[in-house]
Each structure stands twice: as structure tokens, then as C-alpha cells.
XYZ file of C-alpha atoms in Angstrom:
679
model
C -73.237 100.782 -96.359
C -75.446 103.615 -95.324
C -77.401 106.434 -96.858
C -79.803 109.225 -95.971
C -83.282 110.144 -97.141
C -83.883 113.668 -98.389
C -87.297 115.210 -97.759
C -88.422 118.366 -99.576
C -91.887 119.846 -99.342
C -91.272 122.980 -101.385
C -93.140 123.440 -104.698
C -91.420 121.384 -107.363
C -93.554 121.707 -110.492
C -91.952 124.007 -113.038
C -93.977 126.890 -114.433
C -92.639 127.124 -117.956
C -93.066 129.907 -120.507
C -95.449 127.640 -122.403
C -97.739 127.456 -119.381
C -97.258 130.643 -117.404
C -100.485 130.290 -115.483
C -99.892 126.701 -114.330
C -100.687 126.279 -110.658
C -98.380 123.512 -109.445
C -99.249 121.371 -106.431
C -97.319 121.816 -103.194
C -95.673 118.455 -103.646
C -95.548 115.652 -106.153
C -97.838 112.727 -105.419
C -96.133 109.449 -104.579
C -92.791 110.775 -103.384
C -93.661 110.558 -99.698
C -94.543 106.914 -100.191
C -91.359 106.316 -102.143
C -89.312 107.890 -99.372
C -91.071 105.626 -96.891
C -90.251 102.510 -98.906
C -86.653 103.610 -99.378
C -85.999 104.468 -95.740
C -87.606 101.182 -94.723
C -85.132 99.321 -96.966
C -82.155 101.096 -95.398
C -83.347 100.777 -91.796
C -84.224 97.095 -92.132
C -80.851 96.483 -93.774
C -79.103 97.925 -90.725
C -81.347 96.837 -87.852
C -82.344 93.412 -89.221
C -79.582 92.654 -91.746
C -80.545 89.030 -92.352
C -83.923 90.078 -93.717
C -82.717 92.417 -96.495
C -79.055 91.872 -97.392
C -79.357 94.312 -100.280
C -81.416 96.994 -98.547
C -78.608 99.523 -98.927
C -80.012 100.301 -102.395
C -82.462 102.578 -100.595
C -79.674 105.160 -100.542
C -79.741 105.355 -104.333
C -83.513 105.768 -104.295
C -83.053 108.884 -102.194
C -80.308 110.150 -104.470
C -82.629 110.003 -107.481
C -85.446 111.700 -105.566
C -83.150 114.488 -104.434
C -81.697 115.117 -107.890
C -85.193 115.295 -109.344
C -86.712 117.520 -106.648
C -83.854 119.992 -106.311
C -83.507 120.439 -110.060
C -87.268 120.872 -110.481
C -87.295 123.478 -107.720
C -84.434 125.439 -109.268
C -85.934 125.237 -112.764
C -89.238 126.569 -111.463
C -87.520 129.463 -109.721
C -85.519 130.302 -112.842
C -88.614 130.183 -115.045
C -90.547 132.420 -112.663
C -87.843 134.985 -111.826
C -85.325 134.630 -114.609
C -82.612 133.843 -112.072
C -81.730 131.618 -109.120
C -81.355 133.262 -105.706
C -78.431 131.264 -104.345
C -78.495 132.670 -100.818
C -82.203 132.036 -100.476
C -81.840 128.499 -101.794
C -78.999 127.659 -99.445
C -80.851 129.254 -96.513
C -83.879 127.022 -97.141
C -81.679 123.936 -97.319
C -79.999 124.913 -94.067
C -83.363 125.316 -92.365
C -84.391 121.878 -93.554
C -81.188 119.974 -92.817
C -79.230 121.548 -89.993
C -81.649 121.470 -87.017
C -82.166 117.703 -87.070
C -78.508 117.103 -87.898
C -77.280 119.236 -84.995
C -79.699 117.570 -82.584
C -78.549 114.069 -83.551
C -74.867 115.005 -83.232
C -75.303 116.648 -79.818
C -77.513 113.951 -78.296
C -75.595 110.946 -79.611
C -72.145 112.412 -78.885
C -73.180 113.059 -75.289
C -74.581 109.542 -75.037
C -71.337 108.165 -76.459
C -69.460 109.900 -73.648
C -71.519 107.892 -71.163
C -70.955 104.606 -73.040
C -67.235 105.261 -73.537
C -64.721 102.969 -75.207
C -64.385 102.450 -78.918
C -67.648 104.219 -79.741
C -65.739 107.490 -79.227
C -62.973 106.721 -81.741
C -62.281 109.718 -84.029
C -65.429 111.473 -82.840
C -63.849 114.893 -83.381
C -63.204 114.154 -87.043
C -66.748 112.856 -87.426
C -68.267 116.007 -85.969
C -66.017 118.106 -88.205
C -67.100 116.144 -91.270
C -70.767 116.579 -90.381
C -70.326 120.335 -89.820
C -68.434 120.946 -93.077
C -70.561 118.784 -95.416
C -67.532 116.615 -96.145
C -68.154 113.554 -94.006
C -67.587 111.051 -96.806
C -64.107 112.382 -97.580
C -63.185 112.870 -93.914
C -64.199 109.286 -93.240
C -62.159 108.011 -96.163
C -59.121 110.042 -95.131
C -59.068 108.462 -91.680
C -60.496 105.050 -92.526
C -58.718 102.240 -90.729
C -60.169 99.654 -93.122
C -60.268 96.484 -91.076
C -60.685 98.279 -87.763
C -63.366 100.637 -89.042
C -65.464 97.550 -89.763
C -64.923 96.118 -86.299
C -65.571 99.504 -84.658
C -68.040 101.423 -86.855
C -68.107 105.198 -86.709
C -70.956 106.681 -84.706
C -72.075 108.951 -87.549
C -70.923 106.848 -90.483
C -74.326 107.142 -92.158
C -73.681 110.848 -92.679
C -71.522 110.042 -95.713
C -74.506 110.230 -98.071
C -75.731 113.419 -96.422
C -72.344 114.881 -97.375
C -72.795 113.779 -100.989
C -76.207 115.458 -101.058
C -74.929 118.650 -99.429
C -72.042 118.910 -101.878
C -74.640 118.666 -104.643
C -76.697 121.439 -103.038
C -73.675 123.715 -102.920
C -72.408 123.095 -106.457
C -75.498 122.400 -108.543
C -77.239 125.820 -108.299
C -74.003 127.371 -109.576
C -73.597 124.897 -112.447
C -77.261 124.735 -113.517
C -77.182 128.004 -115.516
C -74.545 126.447 -117.761
C -76.965 123.635 -118.600
C -79.693 126.182 -119.300
C -77.526 127.596 -122.084
C -78.305 124.376 -123.973
C -81.474 125.236 -125.936
C -83.315 121.884 -125.750
C -84.565 120.055 -122.674
C -83.751 116.674 -124.214
C -80.154 117.793 -124.775
C -79.856 118.871 -121.132
C -81.259 115.532 -120.035
C -78.880 113.714 -122.373
C -75.882 115.559 -120.965
C -76.962 114.598 -117.440
C -77.329 110.953 -118.454
C -73.833 110.992 -119.946
C -72.427 112.371 -116.694
C -74.314 109.704 -114.742
C -72.908 107.012 -117.017
C -69.403 108.401 -116.526
C -69.793 108.256 -112.732
C -71.042 104.667 -112.852
C -68.270 103.669 -115.260
C -65.677 105.235 -112.953
C -67.017 103.150 -110.066
C -66.819 100.016 -112.223
C -63.249 100.814 -113.287
C -62.090 101.284 -109.704
C -63.808 98.093 -108.572
C -62.587 95.851 -111.378
C -59.046 97.233 -111.390
C -58.656 97.330 -107.620
C -57.757 101.030 -107.709
C -59.195 102.824 -104.739
C -60.166 99.519 -103.132
C -57.093 98.500 -101.105
C -57.444 95.078 -99.587
C -60.784 94.623 -101.307
C -62.322 97.477 -99.299
C -65.133 99.035 -101.350
C -65.599 102.030 -99.077
C -63.765 104.389 -101.442
C -65.969 103.636 -104.436
C -69.145 103.595 -102.369
C -68.496 106.808 -100.411
C -66.886 108.815 -103.198
C -68.877 111.731 -104.598
C -67.323 111.125 -108.008
C -68.148 107.412 -108.100
C -71.608 107.563 -106.538
C -73.150 110.609 -108.215
C -75.035 108.696 -110.907
C -78.284 108.453 -108.917
C -78.445 112.203 -108.359
C -77.567 112.853 -112.001
C -80.299 110.501 -113.208
C -82.728 112.481 -111.067
C -81.429 115.669 -112.691
C -81.957 114.175 -116.145
C -85.495 113.153 -115.185
C -86.298 116.703 -114.095
C -85.005 118.132 -117.394
C -86.885 115.548 -119.458
C -90.267 115.870 -117.749
C -90.460 119.624 -117.138
C -92.982 120.449 -119.849
C -95.007 117.266 -119.433
C -95.535 117.705 -115.724
C -96.553 121.343 -116.088
C -99.559 120.384 -118.216
C -102.997 120.320 -116.598
C -104.498 116.952 -115.740
C -106.666 115.820 -118.640
C -106.873 112.032 -118.291
C -106.194 109.035 -116.069
C -103.346 107.136 -117.773
C -103.564 103.400 -117.121
C -99.908 102.623 -117.650
C -98.752 104.489 -114.535
C -100.128 101.918 -112.107
C -98.434 98.988 -113.829
C -95.120 100.803 -114.255
C -95.118 102.130 -110.699
C -96.009 98.809 -109.119
C -93.385 97.007 -111.209
C -90.726 99.562 -110.255
C -91.441 99.363 -106.510
C -91.601 95.558 -106.691
C -88.284 95.544 -108.512
C -86.694 97.634 -105.777
C -87.984 95.299 -103.074
C -86.801 92.212 -104.957
C -83.411 93.803 -105.567
C -83.045 94.404 -101.825
C -83.254 90.654 -101.209
C -80.103 90.016 -103.256
C -76.894 89.823 -101.253
C -74.157 92.123 -102.586
C -70.978 90.817 -104.156
C -67.622 92.571 -104.205
C -67.600 93.314 -107.888
C -69.094 95.372 -110.691
C -72.279 93.274 -110.628
C -73.284 95.140 -107.478
C -70.968 98.164 -107.660
C -72.334 99.796 -109.749
C -74.642 97.196 -111.348
C -77.286 96.825 -108.646
C -77.011 100.494 -107.691
C -77.653 101.653 -111.250
C -80.588 99.247 -111.514
C -82.052 100.683 -108.299
C -81.604 104.212 -109.661
C -83.388 103.376 -112.925
C -86.250 101.689 -111.086
C -86.540 104.753 -108.859
C -86.748 107.013 -111.904
C -89.517 104.821 -113.330
C -91.439 104.967 -110.051
C -91.108 108.763 -109.921
C -92.483 109.123 -113.450
C -95.384 106.814 -112.652
C -96.209 108.716 -109.476
C -95.945 112.321 -110.649
C -97.432 111.956 -114.126
C -100.523 114.148 -114.465
C -103.647 112.171 -113.621
C -101.709 109.201 -112.204
C -103.512 107.155 -109.578
C -100.323 105.412 -108.532
C -98.856 108.438 -106.759
C -101.827 109.144 -104.457
C -102.133 105.430 -103.691
C -98.476 105.273 -102.681
C -98.954 108.261 -100.380
C -101.487 106.450 -98.217
C -100.988 106.444 -94.472
C -98.818 105.331 -92.707
C -96.382 105.676 -95.623
C -97.097 109.402 -95.742
C -96.223 109.707 -92.042
C -92.963 107.799 -92.528
C -92.092 109.776 -95.638
C -92.506 113.097 -93.839
C -90.102 111.941 -91.113
C -87.771 109.903 -93.313
C -84.887 112.350 -92.909
C -84.994 112.138 -89.123
C -85.565 108.377 -89.144
C -82.431 107.896 -91.176
C -80.308 110.288 -89.125
C -81.233 108.665 -85.815
C -81.317 104.944 -86.551
C -77.606 104.278 -87.125
C -76.150 106.167 -84.115
C -78.821 104.642 -81.870
C -77.916 101.153 -83.119
C -74.191 101.723 -82.587
C -74.750 103.050 -79.066
C -77.019 100.148 -78.115
C -74.595 97.525 -79.405
C -71.628 99.196 -77.722
C -73.453 99.676 -74.425
C -75.157 96.286 -74.226
C -72.677 93.974 -75.968
C -69.460 95.875 -76.471
C -69.571 95.103 -80.195
C -70.200 96.904 -83.461
C -72.929 96.391 -86.034
C -70.586 94.301 -88.192
C -70.681 91.641 -85.491
C -74.380 91.106 -86.068
C -77.509 92.678 -84.619
C -79.640 90.593 -82.219
C -83.346 90.875 -82.925
C -84.086 92.427 -79.545
C -81.474 95.131 -80.092
C -82.774 95.849 -83.595
C -86.346 96.148 -82.338
C -85.301 98.445 -79.485
C -83.340 100.627 -81.898
C -86.368 100.838 -84.209
C -88.696 102.000 -81.421
C -86.188 104.579 -80.153
C -85.602 105.796 -83.709
C -89.285 106.391 -84.399
C -89.761 108.201 -81.086
C -86.693 110.393 -81.595
C -87.646 111.184 -85.197
C -91.154 112.217 -84.183
C -89.927 114.465 -81.356
C -87.321 116.028 -83.631
C -89.850 116.578 -86.428
C -92.445 118.140 -84.133
C -90.366 120.274 -81.780
C -87.199 121.106 -83.740
C -87.476 120.649 -87.501
C -90.969 122.020 -88.119
C -90.582 125.207 -86.032
C -87.254 126.112 -87.664
C -88.558 125.359 -91.155
C -91.585 127.589 -90.553
C -89.994 130.459 -88.654
C -86.305 130.243 -89.555
C -83.397 130.301 -87.133
C -83.852 133.890 -85.985
C -87.607 133.538 -85.783
C -87.256 130.453 -83.622
C -84.896 132.318 -81.286
C -87.404 135.154 -81.053
C -90.119 132.678 -80.111
C -87.827 131.297 -77.411
C -87.254 134.832 -76.115
C -90.983 135.475 -75.972
C -91.453 132.261 -74.009
C -88.937 133.500 -71.429
C -91.067 136.616 -70.932
C -94.383 134.765 -70.925
C -96.152 132.883 -68.150
C -94.524 130.510 -65.695
C -95.274 127.379 -67.709
C -93.798 128.701 -70.943
C -90.839 130.172 -69.069
C -90.073 126.828 -67.384
C -90.203 125.098 -70.746
C -87.890 127.631 -72.367
C -85.386 127.502 -69.505
C -85.429 123.718 -69.560
C -84.814 123.658 -73.321
C -81.919 126.094 -72.924
C -80.378 124.098 -70.081
C -80.658 120.868 -72.066
C -79.029 122.541 -75.079
C -76.130 123.802 -72.949
C -75.684 120.365 -71.371
C -75.644 118.675 -74.781
C -73.078 121.116 -76.152
C -70.896 120.572 -73.084
C -71.314 116.797 -73.343
C -70.346 116.842 -76.997
C -67.260 118.913 -76.246
C -66.218 116.515 -73.501
C -66.802 113.532 -75.770
C -64.649 115.026 -78.523
C -61.898 115.800 -76.000
C -61.994 112.257 -74.611
C -62.124 110.536 -78.012
C -59.191 108.193 -78.747
C -57.536 108.339 -82.129
C -57.521 104.559 -82.574
C -59.716 101.736 -81.322
C -58.642 99.473 -78.489
C -58.253 96.614 -80.950
C -55.933 98.608 -83.161
C -53.952 99.722 -80.112
C -53.353 96.059 -79.216
C -52.251 95.258 -82.743
C -49.944 98.271 -82.816
C -48.330 97.023 -79.595
C -47.771 93.646 -81.227
C -46.163 95.231 -84.262
C -43.789 97.207 -82.056
C -42.848 94.076 -80.137
C -42.030 92.189 -83.344
C -40.027 95.106 -84.715
C -37.701 94.909 -81.710
C -36.930 91.196 -82.120
C -34.065 89.690 -84.082
C -35.338 86.383 -85.428
C -32.660 83.654 -85.550
C -32.315 81.276 -88.460
C -34.532 78.210 -88.465
C -32.912 75.025 -87.062
C -33.051 71.732 -88.833
C -36.262 69.779 -88.450
C -36.138 66.866 -85.988
C -36.409 63.395 -87.469
C -39.848 61.890 -87.892
C -40.814 58.757 -85.955
C -40.399 56.774 -89.173
C -36.851 58.068 -89.582
C -35.879 57.128 -86.003
C -37.438 53.677 -86.189
C -34.654 52.029 -88.219
C -33.801 48.368 -87.795
C -30.940 47.862 -85.313
C -28.054 45.446 -85.972
C -28.759 41.923 -84.799
C -27.782 41.434 -81.177
C -27.424 45.133 -80.372
C -28.696 46.234 -76.969
C -32.124 47.874 -76.813
C -32.281 51.647 -76.712
C -34.195 51.532 -73.452
C -31.621 49.449 -71.636
C -34.217 46.812 -70.554
C -34.797 43.317 -71.830
C -37.261 40.486 -71.631
C -36.356 38.417 -68.552
C -34.123 35.511 -69.551
C -33.794 36.759 -73.140
C -30.737 38.972 -73.479
C -31.131 41.955 -75.846
C -34.946 41.682 -76.269
C -36.845 44.645 -74.774
C -39.971 44.162 -72.690
C -42.850 46.464 -73.673
C -44.119 46.898 -70.125
C -40.714 47.230 -68.514
C -39.150 49.786 -70.894
C -39.504 53.277 -69.381
C -41.144 55.769 -71.736
C -38.797 58.701 -72.453
C -40.180 62.103 -71.415
C -40.912 64.535 -74.299
C -38.441 67.328 -74.666
C -39.522 70.945 -74.228
C -40.019 72.753 -77.527
C -37.987 75.952 -77.772
C -39.091 79.103 -79.555
C -36.507 78.648 -82.285
C -38.391 75.483 -83.302
C -41.651 77.365 -84.049
C -42.869 79.389 -87.037
C -46.149 81.228 -86.407
C -48.231 82.644 -89.274
C -51.433 84.471 -88.458
C -53.802 87.408 -88.649
C -54.303 90.440 -86.426
C -55.336 88.295 -83.445
C -51.936 86.631 -83.483
C -50.335 90.016 -84.085
C -51.989 91.403 -80.954
C -50.777 88.312 -79.066
C -47.198 88.620 -80.321
C -45.756 90.050 -77.054
C -47.112 87.082 -75.093
C -45.891 84.585 -77.707
C -42.414 86.100 -77.576
C -42.412 85.869 -73.801
C -43.620 82.257 -73.804
C -41.327 81.167 -76.643
C -38.234 83.391 -76.958
C -36.918 83.147 -80.500
C -40.261 82.259 -82.073
C -40.714 83.584 -85.623
C -44.065 85.404 -85.911
C -45.394 86.503 -89.307
C -48.806 88.124 -88.704
C -50.779 90.910 -90.368
C -54.224 92.478 -90.246
C -56.971 91.267 -92.595
C -55.026 88.100 -93.452
C -57.124 85.037 -94.251
C -56.420 81.361 -94.865
C -56.095 82.036 -98.586
C -52.775 83.775 -97.911
C -51.376 80.851 -95.916
C -50.031 78.593 -98.701
C -48.073 81.404 -100.332
C -46.468 82.468 -97.070
C -45.566 78.905 -96.099
C -44.101 78.189 -99.529
C -41.927 81.284 -99.348
C -40.639 80.307 -95.900
C -39.999 76.726 -97.006
C -38.146 77.804 -100.144
C -35.911 80.123 -98.133
C -35.194 77.455 -95.489
C -36.929 79.440 -92.745
C -39.880 77.126 -92.084
C -39.375 75.525 -88.677
C -40.349 72.100 -87.293
C -43.514 73.399 -85.593
C -45.812 75.563 -87.734
C -48.560 77.488 -85.937
C -51.358 78.803 -88.187
C -53.917 81.327 -86.922
C -55.869 82.403 -90.007
C -59.553 81.900 -89.217
C -60.742 85.325 -88.071
C -61.291 87.086 -91.389
C -63.386 84.632 -93.345
C -64.213 80.990 -94.032
C -61.332 78.516 -94.212
C -60.949 76.701 -97.496
C -60.214 72.959 -97.257
C -57.967 73.087 -100.296
C -55.866 75.826 -98.688
C -55.432 73.641 -95.595
C -54.381 70.681 -97.728
C -51.826 72.785 -99.571
C -50.384 74.135 -96.334
C -50.104 70.613 -94.915
C -48.364 69.459 -98.098
C -45.889 72.350 -97.950
C -45.103 71.599 -94.296
C -44.534 67.955 -95.207
C -44.446 64.917 -92.922
C -41.360 66.157 -91.086
C -43.166 69.117 -89.522
C -46.083 69.499 -87.123
C -49.024 71.829 -87.828
C -50.811 73.669 -85.014
C -54.128 75.159 -86.170
C -55.407 77.957 -83.926
C -59.200 78.099 -84.010
C -61.012 81.435 -84.065
C -63.083 83.585 -81.746
C -64.934 86.623 -83.076
C -68.539 87.856 -83.295
C -68.754 86.848 -86.943
C -71.211 84.418 -88.521
C -68.503 82.335 -90.237
C -66.585 81.479 -87.055
C -68.489 78.258 -86.152
C -67.880 76.929 -89.650
C -64.200 77.827 -89.465
C -63.722 76.002 -86.174
C -65.622 72.937 -87.383
C -63.491 72.775 -90.538
C -60.258 73.066 -88.562
C -61.330 70.362 -86.107
C -62.284 68.004 -88.926
C -59.002 68.595 -90.724
C -56.983 67.883 -87.576
C -58.965 64.708 -86.921
C -58.157 63.330 -90.368
C -54.488 64.328 -90.634
C -51.580 63.042 -88.553
C -49.303 65.592 -86.907
C -52.021 68.287 -87.059
C -53.307 69.649 -83.732
C -55.795 72.292 -82.591
C -54.888 75.201 -80.337
C -58.224 75.949 -78.679
C -58.113 79.749 -78.513
C -61.897 79.898 -78.825
C -62.500 77.645 -75.853
C -59.877 79.414 -73.762
C -61.185 82.960 -74.297
C -64.935 82.271 -74.352
C -65.200 82.516 -70.570
C -62.888 85.549 -70.394
C -64.366 88.199 -72.715
C -63.059 90.927 -70.421
C -59.583 90.152 -71.786
C -60.609 91.286 -75.289
C -60.589 94.764 -76.805
C -63.811 96.620 -77.444
C -64.295 94.865 -80.770
C -64.476 91.507 -78.931
C -61.874 90.115 -81.326
C -58.381 91.258 -80.414
C -56.852 90.267 -77.071
C -55.337 92.711 -74.623
C -52.149 91.802 -72.777
C -53.998 89.342 -70.549
C -55.822 87.871 -73.520
C -52.524 87.534 -75.346
C -51.269 85.386 -72.481
C -54.343 83.172 -72.883
C -53.619 82.924 -76.619
C -49.999 81.970 -76.004
C -51.070 79.402 -73.402
C -53.519 77.812 -75.869
C -50.727 77.570 -78.444
C -48.341 76.196 -75.813
C -50.746 73.465 -74.763
C -51.181 72.384 -78.378
C -47.402 72.360 -78.932
C -46.926 70.253 -75.792
C -49.565 67.770 -76.954
C -47.916 67.582 -80.337
C -44.482 66.955 -78.797
C -45.881 64.272 -76.510
C -47.515 62.643 -79.487
C -44.304 62.795 -81.504
C -42.263 61.315 -78.655
C -44.830 58.564 -78.127
C -44.850 57.624 -81.805
C -41.056 57.569 -81.894
C -40.918 55.364 -78.793
C -43.582 52.954 -80.048
C -41.923 52.586 -83.415
C -38.534 52.114 -81.794
C -40.038 49.436 -79.564
C -41.599 47.616 -82.502
C -38.348 47.812 -84.435
C -36.359 46.296 -81.583
C -38.893 43.526 -81.180
C -38.707 42.679 -84.844
C -34.927 42.777 -84.785
C -34.627 40.459 -81.747
C -37.470 38.060 -82.385
C -35.049 35.676 -84.036
C -32.545 36.059 -81.186
C -35.167 35.020 -78.673
C -36.122 31.914 -80.611
C -32.493 30.863 -81.018
C -31.930 31.243 -77.261
C -34.844 28.946 -76.577
């Protein structure tokens, strides 16, 4: 979950007809500090996720700030000029947003070309989304769900920038309709109602499952319609406080410090709460963060407030000024570092050293961008900046060298970005492996399941008195009584593919070609995002239809913790006549050690349950995995099939040994009396 901080330094205090001579400050006190706190929450959430599991609420802080500032700016312009100059407004926003955005896209796309692999997936669509202010919808349109989590998009944090930009385009056009309402409180009330409608729409989609296929909350989080409530609350705040904030400072209100400190403390405490996939967080926690942000804004900008200037103290002021660049840079830098150093995505976890490196690089890049790109364009405009570059080319040698170098770097970055877009694959390597598995299964005709072999208990029936032993040996001098050390142990029979049912997740699906080669006729039922919770239902359906085979292979540990009750139910459905093979898991996910420990403990306490050690087999061969370090390539699929085969062989040996030992005991019991009578 990502967001972006919006920084505006334009005058934002409305000159109203009731105070035509008001001389507003250049910026509201406290907002730089608030931006610093908010961007810190978001950056820590991404770079050091264990520290602030709820730090994504910083996005909503920025939404409220932006709604408040933009609306205040437009109201001031309308009060001063009687109209809103749309072209001028949009030109100022372009000057503020586009230079840093273009620099990040060009630099990070070129760097992604050097890293290669899954970090390039759908890069062309990402660049298009960034250029057209529609990144959130472009991302949703091409979202691979499960695979987008394993291979995060390079510019995925631009989704909130798109929400903001869509607001900048639409709101100046819609605002005059609100100004037709005669009272400020009525305008604010209408904005609050729209904010409530947006939050309610998010809650409806979350609770009903609409727009959240497979439990994926990306749709409700990225959607402009479902996540507009923070901006709209900021709009309402601007309407409600216009006349108050235009008054001259006459006192030092004491309440602002307490309210502001409580609001900021509430935001920090809220960031320590881990999100849950439900309305409690979406929109509950997000709405709470938006309301706390509104309270902090009021406390900071209120005339005479001491809270605002205190919050703007250095270094928070420095961070707040560069918050836009800090946000833009930190996510792509993190993705590139993880892909280049570990071959994984951020969802796999962020080592502390990588997070610290990303933080240092982010601050350096944001400072360089702010000083040499953003500030010159904001001051001189695009054409003015080009004129300055032209003058440098005609100036002295030092300035000319600098200008030529800047031009050459710009050309190289544009060329690198073009090459990266051209080389970008449409799907990740992990998804390509899974797609190959799906094609392999689609080409196979699965035969009907054969009857289950008898259990050792069923084969160990008492033989008629005096019958010869099954082994053909006897105790010396005692006809018909087998000797335990002289009876040859029968060799276990090879298990054929038509004796095996395999149920699993996308790892098994990617390994399907190798399983089919190792066990022709095996029945494989595997799907992406499947967890152990789905296992009992699938097994019950196969058992009821007579398709559940004697050997049942379960590979369901990749996508979340394994529930003991689910394992017990699957073992009960399989029954004592079948053998369970539990495939342990390998993935850069924090729940994997617990999954493997639970599977090992279950196998140790249940007869006819065995472990296929996929984790141990692939740990020393990470080169056989896709870029997500989860899904095996063709060579890794062979390792997976071999791990399953070894477990099946152990299970068959165990079954044969139990059958032989019980047969031996049965013959001894049956012929004990014969031996005594012979004596």
C-alpha cells in the first residue's frame, strides 16, 4: 500500500470580501512538519515494515493536506479575481509535479534495464499510467493479483499521485458549482457527505467481496471513487475555515497545542496497528487517520497557534519541503535494490541493511532533484529553464561543459527508458512457469482413479490352521511355521501415476510438467493463491466422486499459515486406506518456517503421513527458481517432482514393511499351536 506526499508552497489563505485587505502568509504554519511526519510513516512502512505495520495511513494524511491546500488556493483566487484561471492553475501544478516525476521515471527505468528480469514486467504500461495521470486504473486493469504481490511494480507508488492529479484536473471545474451554494457551512456539509459516500462505498466493496476478488484489496485501496474521502475532508475543512483563517492574529489560543499534539500522537499510534482485511481498516483506520489529520491542520493553521510553528522546526521543515521527492524515489529505489541484490520483491521482506541503503539513496536523490530540477523549473517554468540551459551553452567553458553533460545524461536516460520499455516482458517469470504448467495439464487426459490397495491391517488376516506360510519358509524342524530371520522381505512395488492424486498451489502448478513426466497418469489439481483452507473441500469432493486415489500429495503451504484443524480434516477424509504426502514450502515469506514445523509435527504424530522435503531440496539451488524466488522453472520442477517421488517411495516401503510384519505376526500366531503339538 503506497501513497505520495503533496507539497504546495503557494499562498493558501483566502482573502474574503469580509477582509479584503488581509495579507495572508506564504504558507500555513505546521503543514511542512505534518508532511514530514506523514512521509516518515510511509517510508518507514515500506523500508522497515516490521516497525510500523500501519504506516500506510500516511497516504491519507497527504490526501487531506492536498484537499485543504488546493481548495484554499482556488477559493483565494476566486475571491480576488472573481474567477479561476484553469490554464494557469494547471500550469503551476505541472511545474510542481512533472519535473521530479519525469526524472524518477527516466532514472529508475534505465536502472531497471541494467537489473533486468521481473523488475521490468509491464514497464510500458506503468510509464503510460504515470504520463496520463491514470496510474491507479492502469495498474488495476493489468493487475495479476497474486503475481503482482510477488513481483511488485517499479512505480506502484504512483497510484496515489494519479488520484491527486485526477483531483487537480476535475476539482477546479467543479468548484464553481459548490460556490453557487450561499453558505460556507453548506458547502462544507456537502463535501462531508461526499466523503462519507466514498468511505461507505469502500466498506460495501470490502464487506461484500465486490471488487476484491480472492480477497485482494487493491481495487478498493487504489480506486479514486473508494479512496477520495481524505481529499474531500480536506475540501470540507477549507470551506469551513475560510473566514476564520482570514482573520488577523489577535490571541494565542491554548487549545491548539493540546489538540495538535493529540492528533499527531493518534496518527503515530494508529501506524503501529497492523491492518486487517476488513472494514475495520478499510475504511475504518483510513477515515480515522483522515479525521486526525484534519484536527492537526486546524490546530496548526489557526491564527495565533503555537503548535504550527513548533511542528515546522528543523529538520522536519527540511523533510517537508522535499517530501514529494522523498516519496517518489523511495519505492523504486527499494524495488531495484531488492531485485538486484536478492532477486526478490518487497513483499518477501526487507532486510535492515537494504532498507537503510534505500533510505540514504532516497534522501540524496530527493535533495539533488529538489535543488537542481524541481526548484529551477518551479521558479522559471519549463521554457525559462530551457532558456537558461541555452545561455549556459553560450557562456564560459565551465557552464558549457555542465550544460552539455546535462543534455547528454538526459538523452541517455530517455534512450535507456525506451530500451527498458521495449525489453519489458508482459508477465513475470513466475507467472510464465505457472502458465506452462496450466498448458501441460490442459493437454492431459486423466484416467479414473483405481481402487485403493488394502491396508496392512486388511492383509494381516489369520490363515487357516496348517496352511503354508506366505513367505515359503519355515522354522527348522517345525513344518508350516515361518522363521522371522529366514523369511525374505518382499520388495515394495513401484507406485504408478494412476495411484496418485496431487492437490496444490501455484508451486505445484509450475511443477506440473515434471510431475507428469515422473508419474504419467497422475491427477494434478493445482491453482494460484490456494491455501490449506481449501484442501478439505477439494479432498471431500474428490472422495465423494470416487476420484481420490491411494496416494494423496498435498502442497498447500506457500500462501499462508497451515491450520492444524484443516490437516486433521484432510487426514480424516483420506482415511486409513490412503497415504498422505505433505509437501513442505519454500518462499521468502515470514510464515514459511511455521508452516514447515506444523507439517513436520503432524507427520510425526500420524501414521501413513510423510513429508516431501521440497524446501530442503531447493534451498541449495535457488537458481532453479523464477525471479520471485517461489515458483520453480523446468529444472526446479524436476527437483519438486523428485522430492515428491522420494516421499512416495518411503511411504510405499513403509506400507510394504507394515504389511510384511503384520503378515509375519499373523502366521506366527496361527502356527504357534502347531509347533507345540509337533513337540
